[in-house]
Amino acid sequence: MTTSPLFTPVPLRSTTLPNRLVLPAMVTRLSGEDGVVNDDIRARYVRFAKGGVGLVVVEAMAVHSAKSGPLLRISSDEFAPGLSDLARRCHDAGPGRVFPQIIHFLKISRSGWRQTIDMLSLEEIDAIVDAYGAAAARARACGFDGVELHMAHAYTLSSFLSRLNPRKDAYGGTLENRLRLPVRVLTRVRAEVGDDFPVGVRFLGEECIRNGYTVVDAGPIALRLARAGADYISLSAGGKFEDARHIEGEPLYPYTGYSGDRCMPGANYPDGANLYIPEAVRAFLRSAGDETPVIAVGKISSAALAEQVIARGQGDLVGMARALLADPDIPRKWRSGREDTVVRCLYGNVCKALDENFRRVDCTLWPKKMGQAPESDDTIAPVWPAAGPGLRAEFAEGRVLLRWNAATDNEAMYGYQVFRDAGTGLLAHFSSVRGASARFEDPRVVGGDTYRYAVRPYDLAGNRGPMSDVVSITVPV
Amino acid sequence: MTTSPLFTPVPLRSTTLPNRLVLPAMVTRLSGEDGVVNDDIRARYVRFAKGGVGLVVVEAMAVHSAKSGPLLRISSDEFAPGLSDLARRCHDAGPGRVFPQIIHFLKISRSGWRQTIDMLSLEEIDAIVDAYGAAAARARACGFDGVELHMAHAYTLSSFLSRLNPRKDAYGGTLENRLRLPVRVLTRVRAEVGDDFPVGVRFLGEECIRNGYTVVDAGPIALRLARAGADYISLSAGGKFEDARHIEGEPLYPYTGYSGDRCMPGANYPDGANLYIPEAVRAFLRSAGDETPVIAVGKISSAALAEQVIARGQGDLVGMARALLADPDIPRKWRSGREDTVVRCLYGNVCKALDENFRRVDCTLWPKKMGQAPESDDTIAPVWPAAGPGLRAEFAEGRVLLRWNAATDNEAMYGYQVFRDAGTGLLAHFSSVRGASARFEDPRVVGGDTYRYAVRPYDLAGNRGPMSDVVSITVPV
């Protein structure tokens, strides 16, 4: 059906991912404080699995029982029935494999205080190793296809890897010392799950904080972890406590500073903003003769860019979090040559803002109050009214304002894509607007330039109606 | 003598740069509070010019008379004699052209308070335009070959371009509004200096702060400035007040936060860390049919990397600040095929730390107390003692410790280069140590890997003695 390299399988020990598209772990805030899998969690991951992604990494679940906000748990057998059920339902829903991401974190308080790794005794470090080992064994027993060890962002293992690791003993200082606990955890997990069960690691390719590490250290870290038995290297960036903004009365949240911007690059970043990271780390691994697959992420939402990642050796697998949140059906749509029906993420980071405000993480592009990406087998596209789209543009207060006539659909309208040509002669997807709105403002224009715009309606199945007429406007100097 | 594309000329209006190597403006803290060119400043820039760089951009000089620390001034005719003399001496010393960088900045106080652009009245904004125009005319009258407008880092024009520009009027909000003052300044400068005098602009390709702009905005900014008459686009990154660290009793200093790290990427960053920035901006210009030359910077210190910048279209000119501080003779050494005598910057950022501590900016690799890069026509290399280099390696406390026997030179020893092979089979330059020291510690090693090392002595002219024997050590797990 497709000759895209994205749809070739990837063997990982005893299992095989059916394609190279990955849903990285993503906070949903759908779970309760009890840490048990609930209906909302189940529905969310079944929806992802149904879309055909090759690997679903289920959001971070705690290996220990420390108090926290809403967070899944895998810290004791009481959580096993819910997790087993989740794994089974995802397997029933789609072709992909399902790995839980397992996490250890330290204490934080609403005062802004946080526990740091230099406060940990050697016994507490041993307990972290034990907890990861037991959680990984539980993941296998629950029927997951593998497990991912969370060594990224602001959490315990990442703090050991950090260039700012403050420990003065064998767990801090040199790179080898910073790697000591992560390698111990990985070694223990491998001993617990056996040789046939895939174990992936996710860590930062770049810390994106003052004096933090970059790919200069991430290459050797990846190689050390690969040699210690990691089956894939998944690279994130940023998301640290060091530059987080403290909101009075709330616990410190690690995606609120610049490093949070870099973790989930928004509309002010170019597509594929972080791809230089997996590219450099993968090149380092390959130059050392290591063939461990690398998962690349960071604002990837088109098949062309995803294929370029593979072609340029920037990664072996392509992770998409926000893009799959906006449209979980991306894999099956790309595979069947229906990319034109994908509802594309705008990277407006409303999802990130919801998370930062401790609210349920939905996509703002979804139809209102749906709480989930729509599903539909409808194939009939929206139509413009008899009067036509009537697209018109005006310039006011430094912005181009577009207005048009609303389209209608046999099923239900979902939104409009906005296309722009800023002088290249090509109309490219520039933004989207949801639902009934039939207006759009563009503040990203400069004086003296001419811009062309068009809009296109889409319905719940992503069917696109006809492109509107094209309007042209020259911005005054 | 060379076929390198780095040594082809670049026409800029009525002048021509003899090659594509550029010294970007760099703080020296050599001037007094009076802002007059002194002996130290003169010696520093004459030394740069002598090395053969195609364009010397003299450190930022103020277009206005606001109080500040040690900073050159071009704000009135009283400064003209010193500046004229500086231009003339640089012209006498080498083949390159000499442009002053001219700057406007707002007030900062030792309390941490700083004036921000939303405090500026429309009259004050007009005064900025006037001051830039007069300063540029003065630069021309002083015999400089062109002028560079400072629109980067934490200073006034950069704050207008910023995505965090807080103004609510026609100078803030949309991209076109953010560009309004920089375009007015450029237009006025052009009117003052005439059509034949080159005017370059330097601004940020990426702000590297929370919610800051990236190449997504920098492309349109570059295009707008190019169309308004800029003769080159010089791209820096970071260096903002927003994430600066306040030191009690000292004025806020904009290179002390993460954005400061990104402005002058240190040893923890890969070579060419910021090259994706000029690459993207240049591609944007070219796609719009604009051919304005772009200056790429960011941890470039080898001819191979500099040539790659040109070959890959990451820039038309190559800026090197710290590399030329360490060895101003890089251009003539590269040109004559003598790259093996270059004293290579280690990006340890001692120069940056000196600046942050309000001290004179020298290079730590220079022989002690010299206050300048050495000059020598000697061609006799250092020699090892009769007993040979005797290089030995041991592992202790997570580090590899190297020791060897000191070399001697007919003239004077300068330092040792340290080479390392981390498993690729190639010994590559890894670090340098200065002067009499005959030991080196490497903390960047991981357990289980084998490392090979060698060292090589060099003298004041950069002549290298013979490579030592190679030692091999396997780091225990």
Tab-separated table of C-alpha atoms in Angstrom, chain B residues 97-441:
chain	number	residue	atom	x	y	z
B	97	ARG	CA	38.552	46.073	6.257
B	98	VAL	CA	37.606	47.663	9.587
B	99	PHE	CA	34.056	48.447	10.717
B	100	PRO	CA	33.091	49.749	14.126
B	101	GLN	CA	30.034	48.220	15.755
B	102	ILE	CA	27.769	50.984	17.039
B	103	ILE	CA	25.420	50.423	19.945
B	104	HIS	CA	22.633	51.997	21.928
B	105	PHE	CA	21.769	50.620	25.354
B	106	LEU	CA	19.381	51.506	28.138
B	107	LYS	CA	20.112	52.209	31.789
B	108	ILE	CA	20.900	49.515	34.302
B	109	SER	CA	21.661	49.907	37.991
B	110	ARG	CA	23.543	47.914	40.565
B	111	SER	CA	20.252	47.209	42.340
B	112	GLY	CA	19.251	44.926	39.498
B	113	TRP	CA	16.791	47.479	38.091
B	114	ARG	CA	16.933	48.075	34.374
B	115	GLN	CA	15.215	50.455	32.019
B	116	THR	CA	13.081	48.638	29.457
B	117	ILE	CA	11.918	49.794	26.046
B	118	ASP	CA	8.329	50.345	27.140
B	119	MET	CA	9.651	53.241	29.251
B	120	LEU	CA	10.887	55.108	26.166
B	121	SER	CA	8.876	58.102	24.937
B	122	LEU	CA	8.435	58.713	21.209
B	123	GLU	CA	10.900	61.613	21.536
B	124	GLU	CA	13.476	59.303	23.082
B	125	ILE	CA	12.938	56.872	20.224
B	126	ASP	CA	13.525	59.684	17.723
B	127	ALA	CA	16.718	60.562	19.602
B	128	ILE	CA	17.975	56.988	19.157
B	129	VAL	CA	17.488	57.303	15.397
B	130	ASP	CA	19.362	60.633	15.411
B	131	ALA	CA	22.220	59.235	17.500
B	132	TYR	CA	22.726	56.237	15.213
B	133	GLY	CA	22.681	58.457	12.141
B	134	ALA	CA	25.278	60.851	13.559
B	135	ALA	CA	27.494	58.016	14.807
B	136	ALA	CA	27.452	56.266	11.429
B	137	ALA	CA	28.397	59.514	9.665
B	138	ARG	CA	31.239	59.901	12.169
B	139	ALA	CA	32.419	56.335	11.493
B	140	ARG	CA	32.681	57.183	7.841
B	141	ALA	CA	34.473	60.468	8.535
B	142	CYS	CA	36.981	58.612	10.735
B	143	GLY	CA	38.068	56.457	7.817
B	144	PHE	CA	36.384	53.212	8.716
B	145	ASP	CA	35.352	51.089	5.717
B	146	GLY	CA	31.811	50.536	6.877
B	147	VAL	CA	29.726	50.328	10.014
B	148	GLU	CA	27.839	47.581	11.833
B	149	LEU	CA	24.581	48.301	13.642
B	150	HIS	CA	24.268	46.370	16.891
B	151	MET	CA	20.752	44.922	17.033
B	152	ALA	CA	21.716	41.836	19.034
B	153	HIS	CA	21.775	40.544	22.607
B	154	ALA	CA	20.320	42.610	25.428
B	155	TYR	CA	20.557	46.055	23.877
B	156	THR	CA	17.990	48.574	22.710
B	157	LEU	CA	17.353	47.572	19.098
B	158	SER	CA	17.372	43.881	20.014
B	159	SER	CA	14.741	44.547	22.660
B	160	PHE	CA	12.539	46.055	19.969
B	161	LEU	CA	13.014	43.007	17.710
B	162	SER	CA	12.342	40.657	20.618
B	163	ARG	CA	9.272	38.465	20.776
B	164	LEU	CA	8.982	39.777	24.345
B	165	ASN	CA	8.867	43.430	23.197
B	166	PRO	CA	6.334	44.845	25.697
B	167	ARG	CA	5.313	48.025	23.839
B	168	LYS	CA	1.611	48.535	23.147
B	169	ASP	CA	2.040	51.101	20.358
B	170	ALA	CA	3.300	51.000	16.763
B	171	TYR	CA	6.728	49.815	18.045
B	172	GLY	CA	5.498	46.572	19.604
B	173	GLY	CA	3.195	43.608	19.072
B	174	THR	CA	3.389	42.373	15.510
B	175	LEU	CA	6.599	41.517	13.718
B	176	GLU	CA	6.264	44.597	11.512
B	177	ASN	CA	5.928	46.789	14.579
B	178	ARG	CA	8.897	45.159	16.313
B	179	LEU	CA	10.921	45.957	13.184
B	180	ARG	CA	9.852	49.591	13.041
B	181	LEU	CA	12.689	51.170	15.033
B	182	PRO	CA	15.481	48.952	13.620
B	183	VAL	CA	14.276	49.777	10.089
B	184	ARG	CA	14.080	53.499	10.926
B	185	VAL	CA	17.636	53.395	12.290
B	186	LEU	CA	18.942	51.573	9.242
B	187	THR	CA	17.156	53.939	6.874
B	188	ARG	CA	18.558	56.994	8.660
B	189	VAL	CA	22.071	55.533	8.735
B	190	ARG	CA	21.869	54.835	5.023
B	191	ALA	CA	20.749	58.417	4.378
B	192	GLU	CA	23.670	59.722	6.448
B	193	VAL	CA	26.460	57.587	4.996
B	194	GLY	CA	25.340	57.519	1.370
B	195	ASP	CA	24.911	54.713	-1.110
B	196	ASP	CA	28.505	53.571	-1.358
B	197	PHE	CA	29.282	52.918	2.308
B	198	PRO	CA	28.640	49.388	3.656
B	199	VAL	CA	26.250	49.044	6.567
B	200	GLY	CA	25.998	45.645	8.226
B	201	VAL	CA	23.507	44.551	10.851
B	202	ARG	CA	23.973	42.093	13.664
B	203	PHE	CA	20.959	40.629	15.362
B	204	LEU	CA	19.855	37.429	17.040
B	205	GLY	CA	18.926	34.429	14.937
B	206	GLU	CA	17.495	32.918	18.119
B	207	GLU	CA	16.813	34.597	21.450
B	208	CYS	CA	17.316	31.396	23.487
B	209	ILE	CA	14.962	32.553	26.232
B	210	ARG	CA	11.490	31.445	27.278
B	211	ASN	CA	8.939	32.519	24.630
B	212	GLY	CA	11.733	34.135	22.635
B	213	TYR	CA	11.918	34.102	18.869
B	214	THR	CA	13.809	31.627	16.714
B	215	VAL	CA	14.679	31.395	13.016
B	216	VAL	CA	10.934	31.415	12.327
B	217	ASP	CA	11.056	35.184	12.939
B	218	ALA	CA	14.742	35.730	12.149
B	219	GLY	CA	14.204	34.881	8.460
B	220	PRO	CA	11.612	37.615	7.890
B	221	ILE	CA	13.626	40.046	10.050
B	222	ALA	CA	16.712	39.437	7.906
B	223	LEU	CA	14.741	39.901	4.701
B	224	ARG	CA	13.180	43.127	5.909
B	225	LEU	CA	16.565	44.552	6.964
B	226	ALA	CA	18.213	43.411	3.731
B	227	ARG	CA	15.507	45.148	1.707
B	228	ALA	CA	15.984	48.268	3.810
B	229	GLY	CA	19.631	48.369	2.746
B	230	ALA	CA	21.674	46.136	5.068
B	231	ASP	CA	24.812	44.888	3.307
B	232	TYR	CA	25.333	41.837	5.453
B	233	ILE	CA	23.378	39.885	8.031
B	234	SER	CA	25.484	38.821	11.010
B	235	LEU	CA	23.671	36.375	13.261
B	236	SER	CA	24.310	35.858	16.922
B	237	ALA	CA	22.261	33.945	19.522
B	238	GLY	CA	21.160	34.580	23.104
B	239	GLY	CA	22.884	36.987	25.477
B	240	LYS	CA	19.689	38.415	27.022
B	241	PHE	CA	18.794	40.149	30.264
B	242	GLU	CA	15.685	38.027	30.773
B	243	ASP	CA	17.582	35.039	32.154
B	244	ALA	CA	20.661	36.875	33.496
B	245	ARG	CA	21.793	36.135	37.044
B	246	HIS	CA	21.906	39.105	39.305
B	247	ILE	CA	25.058	39.422	41.401
B	248	GLU	CA	24.450	41.538	44.510
B	249	GLY	CA	25.814	45.053	43.989
B	250	GLU	CA	26.674	44.568	40.325
B	251	PRO	CA	24.629	45.688	37.321
B	252	LEU	CA	22.763	42.901	35.575
B	253	TYR	CA	24.987	41.284	32.995
B	254	PRO	CA	23.353	39.631	29.980
B	255	TYR	CA	25.694	36.701	29.389
B	256	THR	CA	25.280	35.012	32.750
B	257	GLY	CA	22.216	32.850	32.058
B	258	TYR	CA	21.453	30.035	29.658
B	259	SER	CA	21.157	32.512	26.786
B	260	GLY	CA	24.715	33.565	27.635
B	261	ASP	CA	25.836	29.943	27.303
B	262	ARG	CA	24.248	29.841	23.859
B	263	CYS	CA	25.843	33.138	22.830
B	264	MET	CA	29.334	31.773	23.460
B	265	PRO	CA	28.941	27.985	23.414
B	266	GLY	CA	31.574	26.404	25.658
B	267	ALA	CA	33.352	23.070	25.725
B	268	ASN	CA	30.106	21.314	26.621
B	269	TYR	CA	28.722	22.253	23.182
B	270	PRO	CA	29.613	20.610	19.881
B	271	ASP	CA	31.609	22.517	17.266
B	272	GLY	CA	29.433	24.738	15.112
B	273	ALA	CA	26.646	24.462	17.683
B	274	ASN	CA	24.687	27.419	16.296
B	275	LEU	CA	25.176	26.848	12.561
B	276	TYR	CA	21.594	25.710	12.042
B	277	ILE	CA	20.665	29.347	12.660
B	278	PRO	CA	22.496	31.087	9.764
B	279	GLU	CA	21.669	28.081	7.594
B	280	ALA	CA	17.929	28.566	8.095
B	281	VAL	CA	18.033	32.359	7.795
B	282	ARG	CA	20.169	32.261	4.659
B	283	ALA	CA	17.838	29.682	3.098
B	284	PHE	CA	14.919	31.987	3.853
B	285	LEU	CA	16.655	34.950	2.182
B	286	ARG	CA	17.623	32.935	-0.875
B	287	SER	CA	14.126	31.473	-1.253
B	288	ALA	CA	12.866	35.070	-1.426
B	289	GLY	CA	15.454	35.916	-4.089
B	290	ASP	CA	17.655	37.950	-1.762
B	291	GLU	CA	21.443	37.513	-2.048
B	292	THR	CA	22.638	39.495	0.995
B	293	PRO	CA	25.689	37.777	2.532
B	294	VAL	CA	25.207	36.052	5.881
B	295	ILE	CA	27.891	35.798	8.568
B	296	ALA	CA	27.797	32.491	10.458
B	297	VAL	CA	29.307	32.139	13.934
B	298	GLY	CA	29.385	29.796	16.902
B	299	LYS	CA	32.355	27.674	17.905
B	300	ILE	CA	34.068	27.458	14.536
B	301	SER	CA	37.812	26.952	14.799
B	302	SER	CA	38.989	24.622	12.030
B	303	ALA	CA	39.421	25.350	8.339
B	304	ALA	CA	37.488	22.175	7.565
B	305	LEU	CA	34.438	23.379	9.494
B	306	ALA	CA	34.731	26.914	8.089
B	307	GLU	CA	34.883	25.540	4.548
B	308	GLN	CA	31.915	23.316	5.283
B	309	VAL	CA	29.938	26.404	6.286
B	310	ILE	CA	30.481	27.791	2.783
B	311	ALA	CA	29.976	24.452	1.023
B	312	ARG	CA	26.708	23.696	2.829
B	313	GLY	CA	25.334	27.193	2.438
B	314	GLN	CA	25.287	27.803	6.186
B	315	GLY	CA	26.843	31.206	5.578
B	316	ASP	CA	28.784	33.369	3.128
B	317	LEU	CA	31.287	34.585	5.706
B	318	VAL	CA	32.638	32.874	8.789
B	319	GLY	CA	32.886	34.754	12.068
B	320	MET	CA	35.261	33.613	14.803
B	321	ALA	CA	35.662	35.560	18.026
B	322	ARG	CA	37.235	33.307	20.651
B	323	ALA	CA	39.259	31.369	18.060
B	324	LEU	CA	40.857	34.604	16.813
B	325	LEU	CA	41.402	35.801	20.370
B	326	ALA	CA	43.419	32.631	21.028
B	327	ASP	CA	45.316	32.975	17.742
B	328	PRO	CA	44.811	36.119	15.610
B	329	ASP	CA	47.035	34.575	12.943
B	330	ILE	CA	44.475	31.927	11.957
B	331	PRO	CA	43.733	33.619	8.590
B	332	ARG	CA	47.344	33.780	7.429
B	333	LYS	CA	48.111	30.327	8.846
B	334	TRP	CA	45.118	28.745	7.076
B	335	ARG	CA	45.905	30.628	3.900
B	336	SER	CA	49.465	29.392	3.783
B	337	GLY	CA	48.554	25.807	4.603
B	338	ARG	CA	49.975	26.092	8.114
B	339	GLU	CA	46.885	25.141	10.099
B	340	ASP	CA	49.150	22.816	12.098
B	341	THR	CA	50.645	25.884	13.806
B	342	VAL	CA	47.328	27.347	14.954
B	343	VAL	CA	46.899	27.635	18.696
B	344	ARG	CA	43.373	26.340	19.042
B	345	CYS	CA	40.748	27.797	21.328
B	346	LEU	CA	39.501	25.265	23.902
B	347	TYR	CA	36.185	27.004	24.465
B	348	GLY	CA	36.841	26.828	28.196
B	349	ASN	CA	35.326	30.336	28.280
B	350	VAL	CA	37.860	31.834	30.650
B	351	CYS	CA	37.512	34.959	28.469
B	352	LYS	CA	33.762	34.943	29.095
B	353	ALA	CA	34.305	34.537	32.836
B	354	LEU	CA	36.760	37.465	32.854
B	355	ASP	CA	34.164	39.613	31.144
B	356	GLU	CA	31.450	38.493	33.574
B	357	ASN	CA	33.715	39.483	36.423
B	358	PHE	CA	34.346	42.907	34.877
B	359	ARG	CA	37.994	42.137	34.207
B	360	ARG	CA	40.213	42.692	31.188
B	361	VAL	CA	39.490	40.001	28.569
B	362	ASP	CA	42.636	38.060	27.692
B	363	CYS	CA	43.031	34.472	26.494
B	364	THR	CA	44.146	31.979	29.110
B	365	LEU	CA	46.148	30.105	26.475
B	366	TRP	CA	48.470	33.074	25.955
B	367	PRO	CA	51.775	32.864	27.789
B	368	LYS	CA	51.355	34.332	31.272
B	369	LYS	CA	51.270	38.116	31.679
B	370	MET	CA	51.748	38.693	27.972
B	371	GLY	CA	48.379	40.428	27.601
B	372	GLN	CA	48.378	39.651	23.904
B	373	ALA	CA	48.765	36.699	21.556
B	374	PRO	CA	52.487	36.104	20.990
B	375	GLU	CA	54.175	36.894	17.683
B	376	SER	CA	57.214	35.092	16.416
B	377	ASP	CA	58.902	34.256	13.116
B	378	ASP	CA	60.767	31.361	14.635
B	379	THR	CA	60.458	28.119	12.663
B	380	ILE	CA	62.278	25.745	15.008
B	381	ALA	CA	59.952	23.391	16.861
B	382	PRO	CA	60.233	22.309	20.501
B	383	VAL	CA	62.044	19.060	21.292
B	384	TRP	CA	61.489	16.326	23.841
B	385	PRO	CA	64.255	15.639	26.397
B	386	ALA	CA	66.740	12.843	25.719
B	387	ALA	CA	64.633	10.488	27.842
B	388	GLY	CA	61.729	11.095	25.443
B	389	PRO	CA	58.226	12.305	26.320
B	390	GLY	CA	57.589	9.356	28.638
B	391	LEU	CA	53.810	9.785	28.461
B	392	ARG	CA	51.958	7.720	31.075
B	393	ALA	CA	48.281	7.338	31.982
B	394	GLU	CA	46.525	6.181	35.114
B	395	PHE	CA	42.897	6.025	36.212
B	396	ALA	CA	41.860	7.466	39.543
B	397	GLU	CA	38.657	8.952	40.938
B	398	GLY	CA	36.764	8.633	37.699
B	399	ARG	CA	39.448	10.472	35.688
B	400	VAL	CA	42.305	9.563	33.415
B	401	LEU	CA	45.464	11.353	34.579
B	402	LEU	CA	48.220	11.921	31.996
B	403	ARG	CA	51.796	12.912	32.872
B	404	TRP	CA	54.830	13.418	30.657
B	405	ASN	CA	58.337	14.885	30.572
B	406	ALA	CA	58.599	18.602	29.747
B	407	ALA	CA	59.755	19.632	26.259
B	408	THR	CA	62.136	22.524	25.561
B	409	ASP	CA	62.338	25.130	22.804
B	410	ASN	CA	65.017	27.340	21.265
B	411	GLU	CA	62.742	30.362	21.793
B	412	ALA	CA	60.155	29.654	24.493
B	413	MET	CA	57.681	26.867	25.162
B	414	TYR	CA	54.038	27.877	24.816
B	415	GLY	CA	52.018	24.738	25.628
B	416	TYR	CA	51.007	21.180	24.785
B	417	GLN	CA	48.190	19.839	22.694
B	418	VAL	CA	46.467	16.731	24.052
B	419	PHE	CA	45.100	14.224	21.530
B	420	ARG	CA	42.582	11.519	22.319
B	421	ASP	CA	41.093	8.532	20.519
B	422	ALA	CA	37.830	7.386	22.112
B	423	GLY	CA	37.434	4.264	19.986
B	424	THR	CA	37.230	5.640	16.468
B	425	GLY	CA	40.867	4.790	15.721
B	426	LEU	CA	41.672	8.462	15.126
B	427	LEU	CA	43.685	10.595	17.512
B	428	ALA	CA	41.962	13.985	17.518
B	429	HIS	CA	42.854	17.254	19.257
B	430	PHE	CA	41.031	17.079	22.568
B	431	SER	CA	42.475	19.849	24.739
B	432	SER	CA	45.556	21.984	25.344
B	433	VAL	CA	47.561	22.849	28.418
B	434	ARG	CA	49.579	25.979	28.793
B	435	GLY	CA	53.222	26.559	29.663
B	436	ALA	CA	55.244	24.447	32.031
B	437	SER	CA	52.456	22.080	33.032
B	438	ALA	CA	53.189	18.486	32.043
B	439	ARG	CA	49.962	16.873	33.244
B	440	PHE	CA	46.356	16.638	32.124
B	441	GLU	CA	43.161	15.202	33.638
